[in-house]
Coordinates of N, CA, C and O in Angstrom, one line a residue:
M1 N 0.8 -1.2 0.0 CA 0.0 0.0 0.0 C 0.9 1.3 0.0 O 0.5 2.2 -0.7
K2 N 2.0 1.2 0.8 CA 2.9 2.3 0.8 C 3.5 2.6 -0.6 O 3.6 3.8 -1.0
R3 N 3.8 1.6 -1.3 CA 4.4 1.7 -2.6 C 3.4 2.4 -3.6 O 3.8 3.3 -4.3
F4 N 2.2 2.0 -3.5 CA 1.1 2.6 -4.3 C 1.0 4.1 -4.0 O 0.9 5.0 -4.9
F5 N 1.0 4.5 -2.7 CA 0.9 5.9 -2.3 C 2.1 6.7 -2.8 O 1.9 7.8 -3.3
Y6 N 3.3 6.1 -2.7 CA 4.5 6.8 -3.2 C 4.4 7.0 -4.7 O 4.8 8.0 -5.3
F7 N 4.0 5.9 -5.4 CA 3.9 6.0 -6.9 C 2.9 7.1 -7.3 O 3.1 7.9 -8.2
L8 N 1.7 7.1 -6.6 CA 0.7 8.1 -6.9 C 1.2 9.6 -6.6 O 1.0 10.5 -7.4
T9 N 1.9 9.7 -5.6 CA 2.5 11.0 -5.2 C 3.5 11.4 -6.3 O 3.6 12.6 -6.8
A10 N 4.4 10.5 -6.8 CA 5.4 10.8 -7.8 C 4.7 11.2 -9.1 O 5.1 12.1 -9.8
V11 N 3.7 10.4 -9.5 CA 3.0 10.7 -10.7 C 2.3 12.1 -10.7 O 2.4 12.9 -11.6
T12 N 1.7 12.4 -9.5 CA 1.1 13.7 -9.4 C 2.1 14.8 -9.5 O 1.9 15.9 -10.1
M13 N 3.3 14.7 -8.9 CA 4.3 15.7 -9.0 C 4.8 15.8 -10.4 O 5.1 17.0 -10.9
L14 N 5.0 14.8 -11.1 CA 5.4 14.8 -12.5 C 4.4 15.5 -13.4 O 4.7 16.3 -14.3
M15 N 3.1 15.2 -13.2 CA 2.1 15.9 -13.9 C 2.0 17.4 -13.7 O 1.8 18.2 -14.6
T16 N 2.3 17.8 -12.4 CA 2.2 19.2 -12.0 C 3.4 19.9 -12.7 O 3.2 21.0 -13.3
V17 N 4.6 19.4 -12.8 CA 5.7 20.0 -13.4 C 5.5 20.0 -14.9 O 5.8 21.0 -15.6
A18 N 4.9 19.0 -15.5 CA 4.7 18.9 -16.9 C 3.7 19.9 -17.4 O 3.7 20.4 -18.5
A19 N 2.8 20.3 -16.5 CA 1.7 21.3 -16.9 C 2.3 22.7 -16.9 O 1.6 23.6 -17.5
C20 N 3.4 23.0 -16.4 CA 4.0 24.3 -16.4 C 4.6 24.6 -17.7 O 5.2 23.7 -18.4
S21 N 4.6 25.8 -18.2 CA 5.2 26.2 -19.5 C 5.7 27.6 -19.4 O 5.1 28.5 -18.8
D22 N 6.8 27.9 -20.1 CA 7.3 29.2 -20.2 C 6.7 30.0 -21.4 O 6.9 31.1 -21.6
N23 N 5.9 29.3 -22.2 CA 5.3 29.8 -23.4 C 4.0 30.5 -23.0 O 3.0 29.9 -22.6
N24 N 4.0 31.9 -23.2 CA 2.8 32.7 -22.9 C 2.0 33.1 -24.1 O 1.4 34.2 -24.1
D25 N 2.1 32.4 -25.2 CA 1.5 32.8 -26.4 C -0.1 32.9 -26.3 O -0.7 33.7 -27.0
D26 N -0.6 32.1 -25.4 CA -2.0 32.1 -25.2 C -2.5 33.2 -24.2 O -3.7 33.4 -24.0
M27 N -1.6 33.9 -23.7 CA -1.9 35.0 -22.7 C -2.2 36.3 -23.5 O -1.6 36.6 -24.6
P28 N -3.1 37.2 -23.0 CA -3.4 38.4 -23.7 C -2.2 39.4 -23.6 O -1.2 39.2 -22.9
D29 N -2.2 40.4 -24.4 CA -1.2 41.4 -24.5 C -1.0 42.1 -23.1 O -1.9 42.0 -22.2
D30 N 0.2 42.7 -22.8 CA 0.4 43.3 -21.5 C -0.5 44.4 -21.3 O -0.8 44.8 -20.1
D31 N -1.1 45.1 -22.3 CA -2.0 46.2 -22.1 C -3.4 45.7 -22.0 O -4.3 46.6 -22.1
F32 N -3.7 44.4 -21.9 CA -5.0 43.9 -21.8 C -5.6 44.3 -20.4 O -5.0 44.1 -19.4
V33 N -6.8 44.9 -20.4 CA -7.4 45.4 -19.2 C -8.8 44.8 -19.2 O -9.5 44.9 -20.2
I34 N -9.3 44.3 -18.0 CA -10.7 44.0 -17.8 C -11.3 45.2 -17.2 O -10.9 45.6 -16.1
W35 N -12.2 45.8 -17.9 CA -12.8 47.1 -17.5 C -14.0 46.8 -16.6 O -14.8 46.0 -16.8
D36 N -14.1 47.6 -15.5 CA -15.3 47.7 -14.7 C -16.1 48.9 -15.1 O -15.7 50.0 -15.0
I37 N -17.2 48.6 -15.7 CA -18.1 49.7 -16.3 C -19.1 50.1 -15.2 O -19.9 49.2 -14.8
Y38 N -19.1 51.3 -14.8 CA -20.1 51.8 -13.8 C -21.5 51.9 -14.4 O -21.7 52.2 -15.5
P39 N -22.5 51.5 -13.6 CA -23.9 51.5 -14.1 C -24.3 52.9 -14.5 O -23.8 53.9 -14.0
A40 N -25.3 53.0 -15.4 CA -25.8 54.2 -15.9 C -27.1 54.5 -15.2 O -27.8 53.7 -14.6
G41 N -27.5 55.8 -15.1 CA -28.7 56.2 -14.5 C -29.0 57.7 -14.8 O -28.1 58.4 -15.2
I42 N -30.2 58.2 -14.4 CA -30.6 59.5 -14.6 C -30.8 60.2 -13.3 O -31.5 59.6 -12.4
R43 N -30.3 61.4 -13.1 CA -30.5 62.2 -11.9 C -31.4 63.3 -12.2 O -31.2 64.0 -13.2
L44 N -32.5 63.5 -11.4 CA -33.4 64.6 -11.6 C -33.3 65.5 -10.4 O -33.4 65.1 -9.2
N45 N -33.1 66.8 -10.6 CA -33.2 67.8 -9.6 C -34.4 68.6 -9.8 O -34.7 69.0 -11.0
L46 N -35.1 69.0 -8.8 CA -36.3 69.8 -8.9 C -36.0 71.1 -8.1 O -35.7 71.0 -6.9
V47 N -36.2 72.2 -8.8 CA -36.0 73.5 -8.2 C -37.2 74.4 -8.4 O -37.9 74.2 -9.4
D48 N -37.3 75.4 -7.6 CA -38.4 76.4 -7.8 C -37.8 77.6 -8.6 O -36.6 77.6 -9.0
E49 N -38.6 78.6 -8.8 CA -38.1 79.8 -9.6 C -36.9 80.5 -9.0 O -36.1 81.0 -9.8
E50 N -36.7 80.4 -7.7 CA -35.6 81.0 -7.0 C -34.4 80.1 -7.0 O -33.3 80.5 -6.4
G51 N -34.5 78.9 -7.4 CA -33.4 77.9 -7.4 C -33.3 77.1 -6.2 O -32.3 76.4 -6.0
N52 N -34.3 77.1 -5.3 CA -34.4 76.3 -4.1 C -34.6 74.8 -4.5 O -35.5 74.6 -5.3
N53 N -33.9 73.9 -3.8 CA -34.1 72.5 -4.0 C -35.4 72.0 -3.5 O -35.6 72.0 -2.2
M54 N -36.3 71.7 -4.3 CA -37.7 71.3 -3.9 C -37.7 69.8 -3.4 O -38.8 69.3 -3.0
L55 N -36.6 69.1 -3.3 CA -36.5 67.8 -2.8 C -35.7 67.8 -1.4 O -35.5 66.7 -0.9
D56 N -35.4 69.0 -0.9 CA -34.7 69.1 0.3 C -35.8 69.3 1.4 O -36.6 70.2 1.3
P57 N -35.8 68.4 2.4 CA -36.9 68.5 3.4 C -36.8 69.7 4.3 O -37.8 70.1 4.9
A58 N -35.7 70.4 4.3 CA -35.6 71.7 5.0 C -36.1 72.9 4.3 O -36.2 74.0 4.9
V59 N -36.4 72.8 3.0 CA -36.9 73.9 2.2 C -38.4 74.0 2.3 O -39.1 73.0 2.2
N60 N -38.9 75.2 2.6 CA -40.4 75.4 2.7 C -41.0 75.2 1.3 O -40.4 75.6 0.3
G61 N -42.1 74.5 1.2 CA -42.8 74.2 0.0 C -42.2 73.1 -0.8 O -42.4 72.9 -2.0
N62 N -41.4 72.2 -0.1 CA -40.8 71.1 -0.8 C -41.8 70.0 -1.2 O -42.9 70.0 -0.7
W63 N -41.4 69.1 -2.0 CA -42.2 68.0 -2.5 C -41.9 66.7 -1.9 O -42.4 65.7 -2.4
V64 N -41.1 66.6 -0.9 CA -40.7 65.4 -0.3 C -41.9 64.6 0.2 O -42.7 65.1 0.9
G65 N -42.0 63.4 -0.2 CA -43.0 62.5 0.3 C -44.3 62.5 -0.6 O -45.2 61.7 -0.4
E66 N -44.4 63.5 -1.5 CA -45.6 63.6 -2.4 C -45.5 62.6 -3.5 O -44.4 62.2 -4.0
P67 N -46.6 62.1 -4.0 CA -46.6 61.1 -5.1 C -46.0 61.7 -6.4 O -46.4 62.7 -6.9
M68 N -45.0 61.0 -6.9 CA -44.3 61.3 -8.2 C -44.0 60.0 -8.8 O -43.9 59.0 -8.2
W69 N -43.7 60.1 -10.1 CA -43.5 58.9 -10.9 C -42.6 59.2 -12.1 O -42.5 60.3 -12.6
I70 N -42.0 58.1 -12.6 CA -41.3 58.2 -13.9 C -41.9 57.0 -14.8 O -42.0 55.9 -14.3
E71 N -42.2 57.3 -16.0 CA -42.7 56.3 -16.9 C -41.7 56.2 -18.1 O -41.2 57.2 -18.6
T72 N -41.5 55.0 -18.4 CA -40.7 54.7 -19.6 C -41.2 53.4 -20.3 O -41.5 52.4 -19.6
G73 N -41.5 53.5 -21.6 CA -42.1 52.4 -22.2 C -43.5 52.2 -21.7 O -44.3 53.2 -21.5
D74 N -43.8 51.0 -21.3 CA -45.2 50.8 -20.7 C -45.1 50.6 -19.2 O -46.0 50.1 -18.6
K75 N -44.0 51.0 -18.5 CA -43.8 50.8 -17.1 C -43.8 52.1 -16.4 O -43.2 53.1 -16.9
V76 N -44.4 52.2 -15.2 CA -44.4 53.4 -14.4 C -43.7 53.0 -13.1 O -44.0 52.0 -12.4
F77 N -42.8 53.9 -12.7 CA -42.0 53.6 -11.4 C -42.3 54.8 -10.5 O -41.9 55.9 -10.7
D78 N -43.0 54.5 -9.4 CA -43.3 55.5 -8.4 C -42.0 55.8 -7.6 O -41.1 54.9 -7.4
V79 N -41.9 57.1 -7.2 CA -40.7 57.5 -6.4 C -40.7 56.7 -5.1 O -41.8 56.7 -4.4
L80 N -39.6 56.1 -4.7 CA -39.5 55.5 -3.4 C -38.9 56.6 -2.4 O -37.7 57.0 -2.7
W81 N -39.6 56.9 -1.4 CA -39.1 58.0 -0.5 C -38.3 57.6 0.6 O -37.8 58.5 1.3
K82 N -38.0 56.3 0.8 CA -37.1 55.9 1.8 C -35.7 56.3 1.4 O -35.3 56.0 0.3
R83 N -35.0 57.1 2.3 CA -33.7 57.6 1.9 C -32.8 56.5 1.5 O -32.6 55.5 2.2
N84 N -32.1 56.7 0.4 CA -31.2 55.7 -0.1 C -30.0 56.4 -0.7 O -30.1 57.1 -1.7
D85 N -28.8 56.2 -0.1 CA -27.6 56.9 -0.5 C -26.9 56.3 -1.6 O -26.0 56.8 -2.2
L86 N -27.2 55.0 -1.9 CA -26.5 54.3 -3.0 C -25.0 54.4 -2.8 O -24.3 54.5 -3.8
S87 N -24.5 54.4 -1.6 CA -23.1 54.6 -1.4 C -22.3 53.4 -1.0 O -21.1 53.5 -0.7
N88 N -22.9 52.2 -0.9 CA -22.2 51.0 -0.5 C -21.6 50.3 -1.7 O -21.6 49.1 -1.7
Q89 N -21.2 51.0 -2.7 CA -20.7 50.4 -3.9 C -19.2 50.1 -3.8 O -18.4 50.8 -3.2
T90 N -18.8 49.0 -4.4 CA -17.4 48.5 -4.4 C -16.9 48.4 -5.8 O -17.7 48.6 -6.8
R91 N -15.7 48.1 -6.0 CA -15.1 48.0 -7.3 C -15.8 46.9 -8.1 O -15.9 47.0 -9.3
A92 N -16.2 45.9 -7.4 CA -16.9 44.7 -8.1 C -18.4 44.9 -8.2 O -19.1 44.0 -8.3
Y93 N -18.8 46.2 -8.1 CA -20.3 46.5 -8.0 C -20.9 46.1 -9.4 O -20.4 46.5 -10.4
L94 N -22.1 45.5 -9.3 CA -22.9 45.2 -10.5 C -24.1 46.0 -10.4 O -24.6 46.4 -9.4
P95 N -24.7 46.4 -11.6 CA -25.9 47.2 -11.6 C -27.1 46.5 -10.9 O -27.3 45.4 -11.0
H96 N -27.8 47.3 -10.1 CA -29.0 46.9 -9.5 C -30.1 47.9 -9.7 O -30.0 49.0 -9.3
F97 N -31.2 47.5 -10.4 CA -32.2 48.4 -10.8 C -33.1 48.8 -9.6 O -33.7 47.9 -9.0
Y98 N -33.0 50.0 -9.1 CA -33.8 50.5 -8.0 C -35.2 51.0 -8.4 O -36.0 51.1 -7.5
G99 N -35.3 51.4 -9.6 CA -36.5 52.2 -10.0 C -36.2 53.7 -9.9 O -35.1 54.1 -10.3
T100 N -37.1 54.4 -9.2 CA -36.9 55.8 -9.0 C -36.8 56.0 -7.5 O -37.7 55.7 -6.7
V101 N -35.7 56.5 -7.0 CA -35.4 56.7 -5.6 C -35.1 58.1 -5.2 O -34.5 58.8 -6.0
W102 N -35.4 58.6 -4.0 CA -35.0 59.9 -3.5 C -33.7 59.7 -2.8 O -33.6 58.7 -2.0
T103 N -32.8 60.5 -3.0 CA -31.5 60.3 -2.4 C -30.7 61.6 -2.2 O -31.0 62.6 -2.8
G104 N -29.8 61.6 -1.3 CA -28.8 62.6 -1.2 C -27.7 62.3 -2.2 O -26.9 61.4 -2.0
I105 N -27.7 63.0 -3.3 CA -26.8 62.6 -4.4 C -25.4 63.0 -4.0 O -25.0 64.2 -4.2
W106 N -24.6 62.1 -3.5 CA -23.2 62.2 -3.0 C -23.1 63.1 -1.8 O -22.1 63.1 -1.2
T107 N -24.0 64.0 -1.5 CA -23.9 64.8 -0.3 C -25.3 65.0 0.3 O -26.3 64.8 -0.4
D108 N -25.3 65.3 1.6 CA -26.6 65.5 2.2 C -27.3 66.8 1.8 O -28.5 67.0 2.0
K109 N -26.6 67.7 1.2 CA -27.2 69.0 0.8 C -27.8 69.0 -0.6 O -28.5 70.0 -0.9
L110 N -27.5 68.0 -1.4 CA -28.0 68.0 -2.7 C -29.0 66.8 -2.9 O -28.6 65.7 -3.3
Y111 N -30.2 67.0 -2.5 CA -31.2 66.0 -2.6 C -31.7 65.9 -4.0 O -31.8 66.9 -4.7
G112 N -32.0 64.7 -4.5 CA -32.5 64.6 -5.9 C -33.2 63.2 -6.0 O -33.3 62.5 -5.1
L113 N -33.6 63.0 -7.3 CA -34.2 61.7 -7.6 C -33.2 61.0 -8.5 O -32.5 61.6 -9.3
Y114 N -33.2 59.7 -8.4 CA -32.3 58.9 -9.2 C -33.1 57.7 -9.9 O -33.8 57.0 -9.2
F115 N -33.0 57.6 -11.2 CA -33.7 56.5 -11.9 C -32.6 55.6 -12.4 O -31.7 55.9 -13.2
G116 N -32.6 54.4 -12.0 CA -31.6 53.4 -12.4 C -31.5 52.3 -11.4 O -32.4 52.1 -10.5
E117 N -30.6 51.5 -11.5 CA -29.4 51.6 -12.3 C -29.6 50.7 -13.6 O -30.2 49.7 -13.5
L118 N -29.0 51.2 -14.6 CA -29.0 50.5 -15.9 C -27.6 50.0 -16.2 O -26.6 50.5 -15.8
D119 N -27.6 48.9 -17.0 CA -26.3 48.4 -17.4 C -25.4 49.4 -18.1 O -25.8 50.0 -19.1
G120 N -24.3 49.7 -17.5 CA -23.4 50.7 -18.1 C -22.7 50.3 -19.3 O -22.2 51.1 -20.1
D121 N -22.6 49.0 -19.5 CA -21.9 48.5 -20.7 C -22.8 48.2 -21.9 O -22.5 47.5 -22.8
S122 N -24.1 48.7 -21.8 CA -25.0 48.6 -22.9 C -25.5 50.0 -23.2 O -25.4 50.9 -22.4
S123 N -26.0 50.1 -24.4 CA -26.5 51.4 -24.9 C -28.0 51.5 -24.6 O -28.7 50.5 -24.7
H124 N -28.4 52.7 -24.2 CA -29.8 52.9 -23.8 C -30.4 54.1 -24.5 O -29.7 55.1 -24.5
N125 N -31.6 54.0 -25.1 CA -32.3 55.2 -25.6 C -33.7 55.1 -25.0 O -34.5 54.2 -25.3
L126 N -34.0 56.0 -24.0 CA -35.3 55.9 -23.3 C -36.1 57.1 -23.5 O -35.6 58.2 -23.2
K127 N -37.3 57.0 -23.9 CA -38.3 58.1 -23.9 C -39.0 58.0 -22.5 O -39.5 57.0 -22.1
M128 N -38.9 59.2 -21.8 CA -39.4 59.1 -20.4 C -40.4 60.3 -20.1 O -40.3 61.3 -20.8
K129 N -41.2 60.0 -19.1 CA -42.1 61.1 -18.6 C -41.9 61.1 -17.1 O -41.8 60.1 -16.5
F130 N -41.9 62.3 -16.5 CA -41.8 62.5 -15.1 C -43.0 63.3 -14.7 O -43.4 64.3 -15.3
G131 N -43.7 62.8 -13.6 CA -44.9 63.5 -13.2 C -45.0 63.7 -11.7 O -44.5 62.9 -10.9
I132 N -45.6 64.8 -11.3 CA -45.9 65.1 -9.9 C -47.4 65.1 -9.9 O -48.1 65.9 -10.4
T133 N -47.9 64.1 -9.2 CA -49.4 63.8 -9.2 C -50.2 65.0 -8.7 O -51.2 65.4 -9.3
A134 N -49.8 65.7 -7.6 CA -50.6 66.8 -7.0 C -50.8 68.0 -7.9 O -51.8 68.6 -7.8
I135 N -49.9 68.2 -8.8 CA -50.1 69.4 -9.7 C -50.4 69.0 -11.1 O -50.4 69.8 -12.0
N136 N -50.5 67.7 -11.3 CA -50.9 67.1 -12.6 C -50.0 67.6 -13.8 O -50.4 67.9 -14.9
S137 N -48.7 67.7 -13.4 CA -47.7 68.1 -14.4 C -46.9 66.9 -14.9 O -46.6 66.0 -14.2
V138 N -46.7 66.9 -16.2 CA -45.9 65.9 -16.9 C -44.8 66.5 -17.7 O -45.0 67.4 -18.5
Y139 N -43.5 66.1 -17.4 CA -42.4 66.6 -18.1 C -41.8 65.4 -19.0 O -41.5 64.4 -18.4
E140 N -41.7 65.7 -20.3 CA -41.2 64.6 -21.2 C -39.8 64.9 -21.6 O -39.4 66.0 -21.8
F141 N -39.0 63.8 -21.6 CA -37.6 64.0 -22.0 C -37.1 62.6 -22.5 O -37.8 61.6 -22.4
E142 N -35.9 62.6 -23.1 CA -35.3 61.4 -23.6 C -33.9 61.3 -23.0 O -33.2 62.3 -22.8
Y143 N -33.5 60.1 -22.6 CA -32.2 59.8 -22.1 C -31.5 58.9 -23.0 O -32.0 57.9 -23.4
S144 N -30.2 59.2 -23.3 CA -29.4 58.4 -24.1 C -28.0 58.1 -23.4 O -27.4 59.0 -22.9
H145 N -27.7 56.8 -23.4 CA -26.4 56.4 -22.9 C -25.8 55.5 -23.9 O -26.3 54.5 -24.3
R146 N -24.6 55.9 -24.4 CA -23.9 55.1 -25.4 C -22.5 54.8 -24.9 O -21.8 55.6 -24.4
L147 N -22.1 53.6 -25.2 CA -20.7 53.1 -24.9 C -20.1 52.8 -26.2 O -20.6 52.0 -27.0
V148 N -18.9 53.4 -26.4 CA -18.1 53.1 -27.7 C -16.7 52.8 -27.3 O -16.1 53.5 -26.4
W149 N -16.1 51.8 -27.9 CA -14.7 51.4 -27.6 C -13.8 52.1 -28.7 O -14.0 51.9 -29.9
E150 N -12.9 52.8 -28.2 CA -11.9 53.4 -29.1 C -10.5 53.1 -28.5 O -10.2 53.4 -27.4
N151 N -9.6 52.5 -29.3 CA -8.3 52.1 -28.9 C -8.3 51.4 -27.6 O -7.5 51.7 -26.7
K152 N -9.1 50.4 -27.5 CA -9.2 49.5 -26.3 C -9.7 50.2 -25.1 O -9.4 49.7 -24.0
E153 N -10.3 51.4 -25.2 CA -10.7 52.2 -24.0 C -12.2 52.5 -24.2 O -12.7 52.9 -25.3
P154 N -13.0 52.5 -23.1 CA -14.4 52.8 -23.2 C -14.6 54.3 -23.2 O -13.9 55.1 -22.5
H155 N -15.5 54.8 -24.0 CA -15.9 56.2 -24.1 C -17.4 56.3 -24.0 O -18.1 55.5 -24.7
F156 N -17.9 57.2 -23.2 CA -19.3 57.3 -23.0 C -19.9 58.6 -23.6 O -19.3 59.6 -23.5
D157 N -21.1 58.5 -24.1 CA -21.9 59.7 -24.5 C -23.2 59.6 -23.8 O -24.1 58.8 -24.1
D158 N -23.4 60.3 -22.7 CA -24.6 60.4 -21.9 C -25.2 61.8 -22.2 O -24.5 62.8 -22.1
H159 N -26.5 61.8 -22.6 CA -27.2 63.1 -22.7 C -28.7 62.9 -22.6 O -29.2 61.9 -22.7
I160 N -29.3 64.1 -22.2 CA -30.7 64.1 -22.1 C -31.2 65.2 -23.0 O -30.6 66.2 -23.2
T161 N -32.3 64.9 -23.7 CA -33.0 65.9 -24.6 C -34.3 66.3 -23.9 O -35.1 65.5 -23.6
Y162 N -34.3 67.6 -23.6 CA -35.5 68.1 -22.9 C -35.9 69.5 -23.6 O -35.0 70.3 -23.8
A163 N -37.2 69.6 -23.9 CA -37.7 70.8 -24.6 C -36.9 71.1 -25.9 O -36.6 72.3 -26.1
G164 N -36.5 70.1 -26.6 CA -35.8 70.3 -27.8 C -34.3 70.6 -27.7 O -33.6 70.8 -28.7
K165 N -33.8 70.6 -26.5 CA -32.4 71.0 -26.2 C -31.6 69.8 -25.7 O -32.1 69.0 -24.8
R166 N -30.4 69.6 -26.2 CA -29.5 68.5 -25.7 C -28.8 69.0 -24.5 O -28.2 70.1 -24.5
I167 N -28.8 68.2 -23.4 CA -28.1 68.5 -22.2 C -27.1 67.4 -22.0 O -27.5 66.2 -21.8
D168 N -25.8 67.7 -22.1 CA -24.8 66.7 -21.9 C -24.7 66.2 -20.4 O -24.9 67.0 -19.5
G169 N -24.5 64.9 -20.3 CA -24.4 64.3 -18.9 C -25.7 63.6 -18.6 O -26.6 63.3 -19.5
D170 N -25.8 63.2 -17.3 CA -27.0 62.4 -16.9 C -27.9 63.1 -15.9 O -28.6 62.4 -15.2
T171 N -27.8 64.4 -15.8 CA -28.6 65.2 -14.9 C -29.5 66.2 -15.5 O -29.1 66.9 -16.4
L172 N -30.8 66.1 -15.1 CA -31.8 67.0 -15.6 C -32.4 67.8 -14.5 O -32.8 67.2 -13.5
T173 N -32.3 69.1 -14.6 CA -32.9 70.0 -13.6 C -34.2 70.6 -14.1 O -34.2 71.2 -15.1
L174 N -35.3 70.4 -13.4 CA -36.6 70.8 -13.8 C -37.1 71.9 -12.8 O -36.9 71.8 -11.6
T175 N -37.7 73.0 -13.3 CA -38.3 74.0 -12.5 C -39.7 73.7 -12.2 O -40.5 73.5 -13.2
V176 N -40.1 73.6 -10.9 CA -41.4 73.2 -10.5 C -42.0 74.2 -9.6 O -41.2 74.9 -8.9
P177 N -43.3 74.3 -9.4 CA -43.8 75.3 -8.4 C -43.6 74.8 -7.0 O -43.4 73.6 -6.8
K178 N -43.8 75.7 -6.0 CA -43.7 75.3 -4.6 C -44.9 74.5 -4.3 O -46.0 74.7 -4.9
N179 N -44.8 73.6 -3.3 CA -45.9 72.8 -2.9 C -46.7 73.6 -1.9 O -46.2 74.2 -1.0
D180 N -48.0 73.6 -2.1 CA -48.9 74.4 -1.2 C -49.4 73.6 0.0 O -50.3 74.1 0.7
K181 N -48.9 72.5 0.3 CA -49.4 71.6 1.4 C -49.4 72.3 2.7 O -48.7 73.2 3.0

């Protein structure tokens, strides 16, 4: 039995050494990179005529907690008012679709709405409507996210079209009336 064990150990060691190779022809180039593409999404800021943030709970006449929605295609996503900072992301983060959430966008002083997350490594063209139920207002816009590879590097074109104007980036600021509540 001991001889069989020694024989098996020797064969295993020989196979391990034989599996090694100095030939790296099957390995990618030194400049090969596996990219982590960040998810895409739309940020909505609501301000009044004076520029006050209407999603900040400290502002008089704010809209926090009032029924709002975003529609795209045949789906309607009500705003989720539970505070969500979306800040627990890591390098290995994968997109998670939240719908429409109220959030402190990167700071506590800039409250806004976030619609997403969408796959950042896919292209998106979305016709969207945003509504505040209490004032029966509907704002229509289009969101476009494009990923293009140039020289082995990702390049993005994010823009929103609102009222016939192109707005570069993923943030749309809408002027809304104060809440009379």
